[in-house]
Amino acid sequence: MAANYWSSTQHKFWVFAPKELAGKREALEEDDQGLIQMFPLPDRRHLSIFFQQQLMKLGRRMQVRQQALATAQVYIRRLYIQVEIRRTNPYLVVATALYLACKMEECPQHIRVVVSEARNIWPGQQLHDGRQHGSDRGLDFIISDVSKLGECEFFLISEMSCQLIVHHPYRTLGDLQKTFNMLQDEVSLAWSIVNDHYLTDLPLLYPLHVISVTAIFLALVLKPTQAGLQAAIGTASSLANAIQAAKSAPPADVNTSTPQGKLQYLVKWLAGSEIDIKAMIECTQEIISLYEIWEHYSDKTCKEQISRFVKARNLDK
């Protein structure tokens, strides 16, 4: 097991340049143009929100730790840059990813328990089959045969080339909270932002410390309002200039007991660090974009469009 992120398979094989990641997705789309046109899907981030909600429902019933849920989200995101989503049963993938993540995070669940709980959460439906006049057939998102989940587990492991260890930003966030004298509500908000970053491509694009510092930065400037989002966008845009100014400014004490003082100290700390500020700004913009698009999320639309291709292609069998 790689204890160091920088020497891990995650850093070596599962962090991509933005153009490289876009290229992998474009290649999938070119190979499956007919399938994509036949079964349109919502925005990728909306699908990620849907998958996260399904993972949380399943994880809550089995009392799974947050880190295992996060690992499962990374597995799902890795899979779907290798395999076109319309060629899979996403419900089976979600259940399998959580089952495998629990093993890797040392909180294993019995396969029969996972299948049973998944069937309770995602019960079968009677759907009209347009190919047969007046006929209906059942749609089981998860069938009772546990061997199907076992097969999907091997499929996941194969697509990830057995590279299953996932490092997360939580530890770095915990190490830095004292450095910035963060209050409990600020720590909670930063933790929540780290949870939300799994809904984006950030886990496949940037190293852990950039994600952690971005979460802290947003926790210090972000408020749960649209005005807060706009303030964060403005602050992120001027961050590079503020850091450059801090590098040339004479040393001065900063009062970290106030929100403004904490932000000033963060800027000063960044000025003395080797953190990629451009990457941090890009992470900030991606998180803010996620929160803006979240307002238009429709659980019903995601479920209906996923069910449509699962049923049409007999992926529930």
PDB file of C-alpha atoms in Angstrom:
ATOM      1  CA  MET A   1       0.000   0.000   0.000  1.00  0.00           C
ATOM      2  CA  ALA A   2       1.423   3.389  -0.978  1.00  0.00           C
ATOM      3  CA  ALA A   3       1.376   5.574   2.137  1.00  0.00           C
ATOM      4  CA  ASN A   4       2.635   8.573   0.162  1.00  0.00           C
ATOM      5  CA  TYR A   5       0.299  10.217  -2.331  1.00  0.00           C
ATOM      6  CA  TRP A   6       3.178  11.356  -4.549  1.00  0.00           C
ATOM      7  CA  SER A   7       4.417   7.790  -5.050  1.00  0.00           C
ATOM      8  CA  SER A   8       0.934   6.292  -5.335  1.00  0.00           C
ATOM      9  CA  THR A   9      -0.762   4.858  -8.421  1.00  0.00           C
ATOM     10  CA  GLN A  10      -3.400   7.563  -7.972  1.00  0.00           C
ATOM     11  CA  HIS A  11      -0.879  10.325  -8.639  1.00  0.00           C
ATOM     12  CA  LYS A  12       1.012   8.387 -11.328  1.00  0.00           C
ATOM     13  CA  PHE A  13      -1.921   7.079 -13.370  1.00  0.00           C
ATOM     14  CA  TRP A  14      -5.158   8.821 -12.347  1.00  0.00           C
ATOM     15  CA  VAL A  15      -4.349  12.536 -12.433  1.00  0.00           C
ATOM     16  CA  PHE A  16      -4.688  14.029 -15.907  1.00  0.00           C
ATOM     17  CA  ALA A  17      -4.138  17.323 -17.653  1.00  0.00           C
ATOM     18  CA  PRO A  18      -7.502  18.921 -18.551  1.00  0.00           C
ATOM     19  CA  LYS A  19      -6.921  18.404 -22.293  1.00  0.00           C
ATOM     20  CA  GLU A  20      -5.959  14.774 -21.719  1.00  0.00           C
ATOM     21  CA  LEU A  21      -9.133  14.109 -19.738  1.00  0.00           C
ATOM     22  CA  ALA A  22     -11.265  15.842 -22.368  1.00  0.00           C
ATOM     23  CA  GLY A  23      -9.556  13.750 -25.040  1.00  0.00           C
ATOM     24  CA  LYS A  24     -10.428  10.497 -23.274  1.00  0.00           C
ATOM     25  CA  ARG A  25     -14.086  11.516 -23.147  1.00  0.00           C
ATOM     26  CA  GLU A  26     -14.104  12.626 -26.771  1.00  0.00           C
ATOM     27  CA  ALA A  27     -12.722   9.232 -27.791  1.00  0.00           C
ATOM     28  CA  LEU A  28     -15.583   7.507 -25.948  1.00  0.00           C
ATOM     29  CA  GLU A  29     -18.127   9.756 -27.643  1.00  0.00           C
ATOM     30  CA  GLU A  30     -16.679   9.066 -31.089  1.00  0.00           C
ATOM     31  CA  ASP A  31     -16.904   5.318 -30.507  1.00  0.00           C
ATOM     32  CA  ASP A  32     -20.540   5.481 -29.356  1.00  0.00           C
ATOM     33  CA  GLN A  33     -22.094   8.364 -31.299  1.00  0.00           C
ATOM     34  CA  GLY A  34     -25.260   6.430 -32.160  1.00  0.00           C
ATOM     35  CA  LEU A  35     -25.798   5.361 -28.568  1.00  0.00           C
ATOM     36  CA  ILE A  36     -25.263   8.879 -27.272  1.00  0.00           C
ATOM     37  CA  GLN A  37     -27.727  10.361 -29.761  1.00  0.00           C
ATOM     38  CA  MET A  38     -30.317   7.702 -28.970  1.00  0.00           C
ATOM     39  CA  PHE A  39     -30.131   8.182 -25.203  1.00  0.00           C
ATOM     40  CA  PRO A  40     -29.368  11.794 -24.265  1.00  0.00           C
ATOM     41  CA  LEU A  41     -28.346  12.369 -20.651  1.00  0.00           C
ATOM     42  CA  PRO A  42     -28.272  15.405 -18.339  1.00  0.00           C
ATOM     43  CA  ASP A  43     -25.139  17.402 -17.583  1.00  0.00           C
ATOM     44  CA  ARG A  44     -22.328  15.217 -16.237  1.00  0.00           C
ATOM     45  CA  ARG A  45     -22.358  17.110 -12.932  1.00  0.00           C
ATOM     46  CA  HIS A  46     -26.077  16.446 -12.534  1.00  0.00           C
ATOM     47  CA  LEU A  47     -25.382  12.742 -13.002  1.00  0.00           C
ATOM     48  CA  SER A  48     -22.637  12.992 -10.390  1.00  0.00           C
ATOM     49  CA  ILE A  49     -25.095  14.561  -7.941  1.00  0.00           C
ATOM     50  CA  PHE A  50     -27.547  11.742  -8.642  1.00  0.00           C
ATOM     51  CA  PHE A  51     -24.889   9.056  -8.093  1.00  0.00           C
ATOM     52  CA  GLN A  52     -23.745  10.721  -4.876  1.00  0.00           C
ATOM     53  CA  GLN A  53     -27.307  10.788  -3.553  1.00  0.00           C
ATOM     54  CA  GLN A  54     -27.766   7.093  -4.356  1.00  0.00           C
ATOM     55  CA  LEU A  55     -24.453   6.268  -2.659  1.00  0.00           C
ATOM     56  CA  MET A  56     -25.481   8.213   0.430  1.00  0.00           C
ATOM     57  CA  LYS A  57     -28.833   6.409   0.600  1.00  0.00           C
ATOM     58  CA  LEU A  58     -27.134   3.036   0.353  1.00  0.00           C
ATOM     59  CA  GLY A  59     -24.274   3.991   2.664  1.00  0.00           C
ATOM     60  CA  ARG A  60     -26.615   5.349   5.310  1.00  0.00           C
ATOM     61  CA  ARG A  61     -28.474   2.040   5.527  1.00  0.00           C
ATOM     62  CA  MET A  62     -25.171   0.222   6.074  1.00  0.00           C
ATOM     63  CA  GLN A  63     -23.584   2.938   8.251  1.00  0.00           C
ATOM     64  CA  VAL A  64     -20.657   3.366   5.869  1.00  0.00           C
ATOM     65  CA  ARG A  65     -17.957   5.937   6.680  1.00  0.00           C
ATOM     66  CA  GLN A  66     -17.603   9.107   4.592  1.00  0.00           C
ATOM     67  CA  GLN A  67     -14.170   8.108   3.303  1.00  0.00           C
ATOM     68  CA  ALA A  68     -15.552   4.894   1.790  1.00  0.00           C
ATOM     69  CA  LEU A  69     -18.315   6.915   0.093  1.00  0.00           C
ATOM     70  CA  ALA A  70     -15.671   9.269  -1.308  1.00  0.00           C
ATOM     71  CA  THR A  71     -13.585   6.343  -2.571  1.00  0.00           C
ATOM     72  CA  ALA A  72     -16.655   4.887  -4.280  1.00  0.00           C
ATOM     73  CA  GLN A  73     -17.259   8.206  -6.050  1.00  0.00           C
ATOM     74  CA  VAL A  74     -13.688   8.214  -7.332  1.00  0.00           C
ATOM     75  CA  TYR A  75     -14.129   4.644  -8.619  1.00  0.00           C
ATOM     76  CA  ILE A  76     -17.284   5.629 -10.506  1.00  0.00           C
ATOM     77  CA  ARG A  77     -15.608   8.662 -12.051  1.00  0.00           C
ATOM     78  CA  ARG A  78     -12.590   6.593 -13.102  1.00  0.00           C
ATOM     79  CA  LEU A  79     -14.808   3.956 -14.682  1.00  0.00           C
ATOM     80  CA  TYR A  80     -16.778   6.434 -16.729  1.00  0.00           C
ATOM     81  CA  ILE A  81     -13.709   7.900 -18.391  1.00  0.00           C
ATOM     82  CA  GLN A  82     -12.892   4.346 -19.522  1.00  0.00           C
ATOM     83  CA  VAL A  83     -16.380   3.052 -20.404  1.00  0.00           C
ATOM     84  CA  GLU A  84     -19.395   4.811 -21.910  1.00  0.00           C
ATOM     85  CA  ILE A  85     -22.036   5.072 -19.179  1.00  0.00           C
ATOM     86  CA  ARG A  86     -24.829   3.896 -21.515  1.00  0.00           C
ATOM     87  CA  ARG A  87     -23.074   0.513 -21.759  1.00  0.00           C
ATOM     88  CA  THR A  88     -23.513  -0.083 -18.028  1.00  0.00           C
ATOM     89  CA  ASN A  89     -26.235  -0.347 -15.411  1.00  0.00           C
ATOM     90  CA  PRO A  90     -25.309   2.680 -13.247  1.00  0.00           C
ATOM     91  CA  TYR A  91     -27.255   1.318 -10.260  1.00  0.00           C
ATOM     92  CA  LEU A  92     -25.187  -1.867 -10.298  1.00  0.00           C
ATOM     93  CA  VAL A  93     -22.020   0.207 -10.728  1.00  0.00           C
ATOM     94  CA  VAL A  94     -22.924   2.408  -7.733  1.00  0.00           C
ATOM     95  CA  ALA A  95     -23.619  -0.596  -5.495  1.00  0.00           C
ATOM     96  CA  THR A  96     -20.461  -2.375  -6.651  1.00  0.00           C
ATOM     97  CA  ALA A  97     -18.265   0.698  -6.249  1.00  0.00           C
ATOM     98  CA  LEU A  98     -19.443   1.076  -2.651  1.00  0.00           C
ATOM     99  CA  TYR A  99     -18.967  -2.642  -1.956  1.00  0.00           C
ATOM    100  CA  LEU A 100     -15.395  -2.477  -3.294  1.00  0.00           C
ATOM    101  CA  ALA A 101     -14.636   0.837  -1.555  1.00  0.00           C
ATOM    102  CA  CYS A 102     -15.731  -0.612   1.786  1.00  0.00           C
ATOM    103  CA  LYS A 103     -13.229  -3.434   1.323  1.00  0.00           C
ATOM    104  CA  MET A 104     -10.422  -1.021   0.513  1.00  0.00           C
ATOM    105  CA  GLU A 105     -11.278   1.331   3.383  1.00  0.00           C
ATOM    106  CA  GLU A 106     -11.338  -1.589   5.850  1.00  0.00           C
ATOM    107  CA  CYS A 107     -15.040  -1.415   6.661  1.00  0.00           C
ATOM    108  CA  PRO A 108     -16.217  -4.404   4.575  1.00  0.00           C
ATOM    109  CA  GLN A 109     -19.862  -5.248   3.969  1.00  0.00           C
ATOM    110  CA  HIS A 110     -21.196  -8.681   3.070  1.00  0.00           C
ATOM    111  CA  ILE A 111     -22.140  -8.915  -0.587  1.00  0.00           C
ATOM    112  CA  ARG A 112     -25.624 -10.210   0.243  1.00  0.00           C
ATOM    113  CA  VAL A 113     -26.225  -7.248   2.544  1.00  0.00           C
ATOM    114  CA  VAL A 114     -25.207  -4.807  -0.199  1.00  0.00           C
ATOM    115  CA  VAL A 115     -27.475  -6.487  -2.766  1.00  0.00           C
ATOM    116  CA  SER A 116     -30.391  -6.681  -0.324  1.00  0.00           C
ATOM    117  CA  GLU A 117     -30.129  -3.035   0.735  1.00  0.00           C
ATOM    118  CA  ALA A 118     -29.691  -1.895  -2.872  1.00  0.00           C
ATOM    119  CA  ARG A 119     -32.845  -3.736  -3.915  1.00  0.00           C
ATOM    120  CA  ASN A 120     -34.741  -2.060  -1.072  1.00  0.00           C
ATOM    121  CA  ILE A 121     -33.548   1.398  -2.121  1.00  0.00           C
ATOM    122  CA  TRP A 122     -34.011   0.877  -5.861  1.00  0.00           C
ATOM    123  CA  PRO A 123     -37.062  -1.377  -6.172  1.00  0.00           C
ATOM    124  CA  GLY A 124     -38.113  -2.751  -9.538  1.00  0.00           C
ATOM    125  CA  GLN A 125     -40.599  -0.894 -11.728  1.00  0.00           C
ATOM    126  CA  GLN A 126     -43.253  -1.949 -14.193  1.00  0.00           C
ATOM    127  CA  LEU A 127     -42.418  -0.047 -17.363  1.00  0.00           C
ATOM    128  CA  HIS A 128     -44.210  -0.042 -20.681  1.00  0.00           C
ATOM    129  CA  ASP A 129     -42.142  -1.626 -23.425  1.00  0.00           C
ATOM    130  CA  GLY A 130     -42.830   0.296 -26.631  1.00  0.00           C
ATOM    131  CA  ARG A 131     -41.466  -2.542 -28.770  1.00  0.00           C
ATOM    132  CA  GLN A 132     -44.428  -4.784 -27.886  1.00  0.00           C
ATOM    133  CA  HIS A 133     -47.882  -3.364 -28.235  1.00  0.00           C
ATOM    134  CA  GLY A 134     -49.605  -3.096 -24.891  1.00  0.00           C
ATOM    135  CA  SER A 135     -47.022  -5.179 -23.034  1.00  0.00           C
ATOM    136  CA  ASP A 136     -45.202  -4.290 -19.832  1.00  0.00           C
ATOM    137  CA  ARG A 137     -42.101  -5.808 -18.383  1.00  0.00           C
ATOM    138  CA  GLY A 138     -40.442  -5.374 -15.003  1.00  0.00           C
ATOM    139  CA  LEU A 139     -37.283  -3.332 -14.574  1.00  0.00           C
ATOM    140  CA  ASP A 140     -35.073  -4.448 -11.697  1.00  0.00           C
ATOM    141  CA  PHE A 141     -32.259  -1.969 -11.102  1.00  0.00           C
ATOM    142  CA  ILE A 142     -30.505  -4.624  -8.988  1.00  0.00           C
ATOM    143  CA  ILE A 143     -31.347  -8.311  -9.360  1.00  0.00           C
ATOM    144  CA  SER A 144     -31.144 -10.713  -6.443  1.00  0.00           C
ATOM    145  CA  ASP A 145     -28.343 -12.789  -7.971  1.00  0.00           C
ATOM    146  CA  VAL A 146     -25.243 -11.714  -5.982  1.00  0.00           C
ATOM    147  CA  SER A 147     -22.956 -13.109  -8.677  1.00  0.00           C
ATOM    148  CA  LYS A 148     -23.876 -10.120 -10.874  1.00  0.00           C
ATOM    149  CA  LEU A 149     -22.382  -7.748  -8.328  1.00  0.00           C
ATOM    150  CA  GLY A 150     -19.338 -10.012  -8.077  1.00  0.00           C
ATOM    151  CA  GLU A 151     -18.896  -9.892 -11.848  1.00  0.00           C
ATOM    152  CA  CYS A 152     -19.221  -6.118 -11.813  1.00  0.00           C
ATOM    153  CA  GLU A 153     -16.591  -5.960  -9.061  1.00  0.00           C
ATOM    154  CA  PHE A 154     -14.059  -7.763 -11.260  1.00  0.00           C
ATOM    155  CA  PHE A 155     -15.046  -5.475 -14.148  1.00  0.00           C
ATOM    156  CA  LEU A 156     -14.337  -2.396 -12.013  1.00  0.00           C
ATOM    157  CA  ILE A 157     -11.022  -3.763 -10.772  1.00  0.00           C
ATOM    158  CA  SER A 158      -9.983  -4.581 -14.334  1.00  0.00           C
ATOM    159  CA  GLU A 159     -10.895  -1.151 -15.728  1.00  0.00           C
ATOM    160  CA  MET A 160      -8.882   0.500 -12.939  1.00  0.00           C
ATOM    161  CA  SER A 161      -5.949  -1.862 -13.567  1.00  0.00           C
ATOM    162  CA  CYS A 162      -6.099  -3.045  -9.926  1.00  0.00           C
ATOM    163  CA  GLN A 163      -5.114   0.483  -8.809  1.00  0.00           C
ATOM    164  CA  LEU A 164      -7.620   0.756  -5.993  1.00  0.00           C
ATOM    165  CA  ILE A 165      -5.919   2.799  -3.261  1.00  0.00           C
ATOM    166  CA  VAL A 166      -7.375   6.303  -3.134  1.00  0.00           C
ATOM    167  CA  HIS A 167      -5.916   9.165  -1.107  1.00  0.00           C
ATOM    168  CA  HIS A 168      -8.248  11.958   0.005  1.00  0.00           C
ATOM    169  CA  PRO A 169      -7.856  15.639   0.968  1.00  0.00           C
ATOM    170  CA  TYR A 170      -9.409  15.149   4.424  1.00  0.00           C
ATOM    171  CA  ARG A 171      -6.098  14.510   6.213  1.00  0.00           C
ATOM    172  CA  THR A 172      -4.446  17.608   4.726  1.00  0.00           C
ATOM    173  CA  LEU A 173      -7.515  19.646   5.654  1.00  0.00           C
ATOM    174  CA  GLY A 174      -7.250  18.396   9.238  1.00  0.00           C
ATOM    175  CA  ASP A 175      -3.558  19.289   9.384  1.00  0.00           C
ATOM    176  CA  LEU A 176      -4.156  22.839   8.109  1.00  0.00           C
ATOM    177  CA  GLN A 177      -7.165  23.850  10.203  1.00  0.00           C
ATOM    178  CA  LYS A 178      -4.970  24.786  13.184  1.00  0.00           C
ATOM    179  CA  THR A 179      -2.571  26.689  10.937  1.00  0.00           C
ATOM    180  CA  PHE A 180      -5.386  29.030   9.932  1.00  0.00           C
ATOM    181  CA  ASN A 181      -7.091  29.105  13.341  1.00  0.00           C
ATOM    182  CA  MET A 182     -10.337  27.928  11.781  1.00  0.00           C
ATOM    183  CA  LEU A 183     -13.557  27.844  13.799  1.00  0.00           C
ATOM    184  CA  GLN A 184     -15.678  24.712  13.857  1.00  0.00           C
ATOM    185  CA  ASP A 185     -18.238  26.108  11.402  1.00  0.00           C
ATOM    186  CA  GLU A 186     -15.425  27.023   9.005  1.00  0.00           C
ATOM    187  CA  VAL A 187     -13.938  23.535   9.309  1.00  0.00           C
ATOM    188  CA  SER A 188     -17.369  21.993   8.686  1.00  0.00           C
ATOM    189  CA  LEU A 189     -17.881  24.152   5.594  1.00  0.00           C
ATOM    190  CA  ALA A 190     -14.420  23.268   4.247  1.00  0.00           C
ATOM    191  CA  TRP A 191     -15.140  19.568   4.863  1.00  0.00           C
ATOM    192  CA  SER A 192     -18.437  19.927   3.011  1.00  0.00           C
ATOM    193  CA  ILE A 193     -16.658  21.594   0.073  1.00  0.00           C
ATOM    194  CA  VAL A 194     -14.187  18.688  -0.062  1.00  0.00           C
ATOM    195  CA  ASN A 195     -17.183  16.307  -0.147  1.00  0.00           C
ATOM    196  CA  ASP A 196     -18.687  18.329  -2.993  1.00  0.00           C
ATOM    197  CA  HIS A 197     -15.508  18.351  -5.084  1.00  0.00           C
ATOM    198  CA  TYR A 198     -16.112  14.643  -5.802  1.00  0.00           C
ATOM    199  CA  LEU A 199     -19.061  15.779  -7.934  1.00  0.00           C
ATOM    200  CA  THR A 200     -16.607  17.401 -10.342  1.00  0.00           C
ATOM    201  CA  ASP A 201     -13.537  16.277 -12.304  1.00  0.00           C
ATOM    202  CA  LEU A 202     -11.209  17.821  -9.713  1.00  0.00           C
ATOM    203  CA  PRO A 203     -10.160  14.444  -8.193  1.00  0.00           C
ATOM    204  CA  LEU A 204      -8.828  13.515 -11.647  1.00  0.00           C
ATOM    205  CA  LEU A 205      -7.105  16.843 -12.293  1.00  0.00           C
ATOM    206  CA  TYR A 206      -5.360  18.223  -9.219  1.00  0.00           C
ATOM    207  CA  PRO A 207      -3.313  16.962  -6.243  1.00  0.00           C
ATOM    208  CA  LEU A 208      -4.803  16.701  -2.760  1.00  0.00           C
ATOM    209  CA  HIS A 209      -3.129  19.746  -1.184  1.00  0.00           C
ATOM    210  CA  VAL A 210      -4.551  22.037  -3.905  1.00  0.00           C
ATOM    211  CA  ILE A 211      -8.062  20.713  -3.186  1.00  0.00           C
ATOM    212  CA  SER A 212      -7.631  21.147   0.580  1.00  0.00           C
ATOM    213  CA  VAL A 213      -6.347  24.719   0.367  1.00  0.00           C
ATOM    214  CA  THR A 214      -9.095  25.599  -2.117  1.00  0.00           C
ATOM    215  CA  ALA A 215     -11.698  24.261   0.330  1.00  0.00           C
ATOM    216  CA  ILE A 216     -10.190  26.370   3.132  1.00  0.00           C
ATOM    217  CA  PHE A 217     -10.108  29.438   0.911  1.00  0.00           C
ATOM    218  CA  LEU A 218     -13.765  29.002  -0.029  1.00  0.00           C
ATOM    219  CA  ALA A 219     -14.771  28.312   3.583  1.00  0.00           C
ATOM    220  CA  LEU A 220     -13.265  31.662   4.584  1.00  0.00           C
ATOM    221  CA  VAL A 221     -14.994  33.692   1.847  1.00  0.00           C
ATOM    222  CA  LEU A 222     -18.036  31.659   0.803  1.00  0.00           C
ATOM    223  CA  LYS A 223     -21.477  32.287   2.266  1.00  0.00           C
ATOM    224  CA  PRO A 224     -24.565  30.127   1.580  1.00  0.00           C
ATOM    225  CA  THR A 225     -26.061  32.800  -0.696  1.00  0.00           C
ATOM    226  CA  GLN A 226     -25.739  33.869  -4.310  1.00  0.00           C
ATOM    227  CA  ALA A 227     -23.980  37.016  -3.077  1.00  0.00           C
ATOM    228  CA  GLY A 228     -21.441  34.761  -1.381  1.00  0.00           C
ATOM    229  CA  LEU A 229     -20.794  32.939  -4.651  1.00  0.00           C
ATOM    230  CA  GLN A 230     -20.195  36.213  -6.457  1.00  0.00           C
ATOM    231  CA  ALA A 231     -17.871  37.372  -3.668  1.00  0.00           C
ATOM    232  CA  ALA A 232     -15.903  34.149  -3.970  1.00  0.00           C
ATOM    233  CA  ILE A 233     -15.573  34.596  -7.738  1.00  0.00           C
ATOM    234  CA  GLY A 234     -14.265  38.144  -7.254  1.00  0.00           C
ATOM    235  CA  THR A 235     -11.860  37.140  -4.500  1.00  0.00           C
ATOM    236  CA  ALA A 236     -10.546  34.183  -6.524  1.00  0.00           C
ATOM    237  CA  SER A 237      -9.936  36.423  -9.529  1.00  0.00           C
ATOM    238  CA  SER A 238      -7.842  38.855  -7.457  1.00  0.00           C
ATOM    239  CA  LEU A 239      -6.048  36.121  -5.494  1.00  0.00           C
ATOM    240  CA  ALA A 240      -2.993  35.945  -7.758  1.00  0.00           C
ATOM    241  CA  ASN A 241      -2.460  39.716  -7.541  1.00  0.00           C
ATOM    242  CA  ALA A 242      -2.896  39.670  -3.762  1.00  0.00           C
ATOM    243  CA  ILE A 243      -0.323  36.882  -3.410  1.00  0.00           C
ATOM    244  CA  GLN A 244       2.161  38.727  -5.638  1.00  0.00           C
ATOM    245  CA  ALA A 245       1.718  41.844  -3.495  1.00  0.00           C
ATOM    246  CA  ALA A 246       2.185  39.800  -0.308  1.00  0.00           C
ATOM    247  CA  LYS A 247       5.512  38.452  -1.608  1.00  0.00           C
ATOM    248  CA  SER A 248       6.924  41.951  -1.930  1.00  0.00           C
ATOM    249  CA  ALA A 249       5.336  43.383   1.249  1.00  0.00           C
ATOM    250  CA  PRO A 250       7.395  43.650   4.452  1.00  0.00           C
ATOM    251  CA  PRO A 251       6.638  41.065   7.175  1.00  0.00           C
ATOM    252  CA  ALA A 252       3.700  42.022   9.375  1.00  0.00           C
ATOM    253  CA  ASP A 253       1.626  40.364  12.064  1.00  0.00           C
ATOM    254  CA  VAL A 254      -1.887  39.362  11.049  1.00  0.00           C
ATOM    255  CA  ASN A 255      -4.812  38.998  13.442  1.00  0.00           C
ATOM    256  CA  THR A 256      -6.300  35.575  12.622  1.00  0.00           C
ATOM    257  CA  SER A 257      -9.228  35.972  15.015  1.00  0.00           C
ATOM    258  CA  THR A 258     -11.296  37.793  12.366  1.00  0.00           C
ATOM    259  CA  PRO A 259     -12.499  36.483   8.993  1.00  0.00           C
ATOM    260  CA  GLN A 260     -10.610  39.225   7.129  1.00  0.00           C
ATOM    261  CA  GLY A 261      -7.472  38.517   9.155  1.00  0.00           C
ATOM    262  CA  LYS A 262      -7.679  34.804   8.368  1.00  0.00           C
ATOM    263  CA  LEU A 263      -7.976  35.553   4.666  1.00  0.00           C
ATOM    264  CA  GLN A 264      -4.992  37.885   4.846  1.00  0.00           C
ATOM    265  CA  TYR A 265      -2.992  35.218   6.654  1.00  0.00           C
ATOM    266  CA  LEU A 266      -3.977  32.643   4.008  1.00  0.00           C
ATOM    267  CA  VAL A 267      -2.778  34.977   1.241  1.00  0.00           C
ATOM    268  CA  LYS A 268       0.476  35.565   3.128  1.00  0.00           C
ATOM    269  CA  TRP A 269       0.883  31.807   3.679  1.00  0.00           C
ATOM    270  CA  LEU A 270       0.254  31.084  -0.004  1.00  0.00           C
ATOM    271  CA  ALA A 271       2.823  33.698  -0.968  1.00  0.00           C
ATOM    272  CA  GLY A 272       5.446  31.756   0.961  1.00  0.00           C
ATOM    273  CA  SER A 273       4.359  28.359  -0.341  1.00  0.00           C
ATOM    274  CA  GLU A 274       4.959  26.558  -3.621  1.00  0.00           C
ATOM    275  CA  ILE A 275       1.277  25.837  -4.252  1.00  0.00           C
ATOM    276  CA  ASP A 276       0.140  26.251  -7.859  1.00  0.00           C
ATOM    277  CA  ILE A 277      -2.066  29.344  -7.576  1.00  0.00           C
ATOM    278  CA  LYS A 278      -3.405  28.969 -11.106  1.00  0.00           C
ATOM    279  CA  ALA A 279      -4.585  25.437 -10.264  1.00  0.00           C
ATOM    280  CA  MET A 280      -6.161  26.716  -7.055  1.00  0.00           C
ATOM    281  CA  ILE A 281      -8.071  29.428  -8.929  1.00  0.00           C
ATOM    282  CA  GLU A 282      -9.282  26.849 -11.468  1.00  0.00           C
ATOM    283  CA  CYS A 283     -10.462  24.600  -8.621  1.00  0.00           C
ATOM    284  CA  THR A 284     -12.302  27.524  -7.042  1.00  0.00           C
ATOM    285  CA  GLN A 285     -14.071  28.349 -10.298  1.00  0.00           C
ATOM    286  CA  GLU A 286     -15.040  24.697 -10.830  1.00  0.00           C
ATOM    287  CA  ILE A 287     -16.563  24.407  -7.341  1.00  0.00           C
ATOM    288  CA  ILE A 288     -18.497  27.654  -7.777  1.00  0.00           C
ATOM    289  CA  SER A 289     -19.719  26.476 -11.192  1.00  0.00           C
ATOM    290  CA  LEU A 290     -20.941  23.273  -9.546  1.00  0.00           C
ATOM    291  CA  TYR A 291     -22.996  25.215  -6.990  1.00  0.00           C
ATOM    292  CA  GLU A 292     -24.536  27.340  -9.724  1.00  0.00           C
ATOM    293  CA  ILE A 293     -25.545  24.359 -11.893  1.00  0.00           C
ATOM    294  CA  TRP A 294     -26.845  22.485  -8.813  1.00  0.00           C
ATOM    295  CA  GLU A 295     -29.768  24.927  -8.695  1.00  0.00           C
ATOM    296  CA  HIS A 296     -31.085  23.350 -11.922  1.00  0.00           C
ATOM    297  CA  TYR A 297     -30.658  19.726 -10.822  1.00  0.00           C
ATOM    298  CA  SER A 298     -33.632  17.408 -11.330  1.00  0.00           C
ATOM    299  CA  ASP A 299     -33.571  14.030  -9.628  1.00  0.00           C
ATOM    300  CA  LYS A 300     -36.575  12.921 -11.675  1.00  0.00           C
ATOM    301  CA  THR A 301     -34.913  13.735 -15.011  1.00  0.00           C
ATOM    302  CA  CYS A 302     -31.736  11.835 -14.121  1.00  0.00           C
ATOM    303  CA  LYS A 303     -33.667   8.805 -12.943  1.00  0.00           C
ATOM    304  CA  GLU A 304     -35.957   8.720 -15.978  1.00  0.00           C
ATOM    305  CA  GLN A 305     -33.153   9.032 -18.531  1.00  0.00           C
ATOM    306  CA  ILE A 306     -30.974   6.423 -16.822  1.00  0.00           C
ATOM    307  CA  SER A 307     -33.936   4.043 -16.541  1.00  0.00           C
ATOM    308  CA  ARG A 308     -34.666   4.531 -20.226  1.00  0.00           C
ATOM    309  CA  PHE A 309     -31.346   3.176 -21.498  1.00  0.00           C
ATOM    310  CA  VAL A 310     -31.067   0.528 -18.764  1.00  0.00           C
ATOM    311  CA  LYS A 311     -34.441  -0.850 -19.833  1.00  0.00           C
ATOM    312  CA  ALA A 312     -33.969  -0.442 -23.595  1.00  0.00           C
ATOM    313  CA  ARG A 313     -30.609  -2.203 -23.599  1.00  0.00           C
ATOM    314  CA  ASN A 314     -31.621  -4.922 -21.088  1.00  0.00           C
ATOM    315  CA  LEU A 315     -28.832  -3.873 -18.737  1.00  0.00           C
ATOM    316  CA  ASP A 316     -30.931  -4.836 -15.726  1.00  0.00           C
ATOM    317  CA  LYS A 317     -30.559  -8.537 -16.567  1.00  0.00           C
TER     318      LYS A 317
END
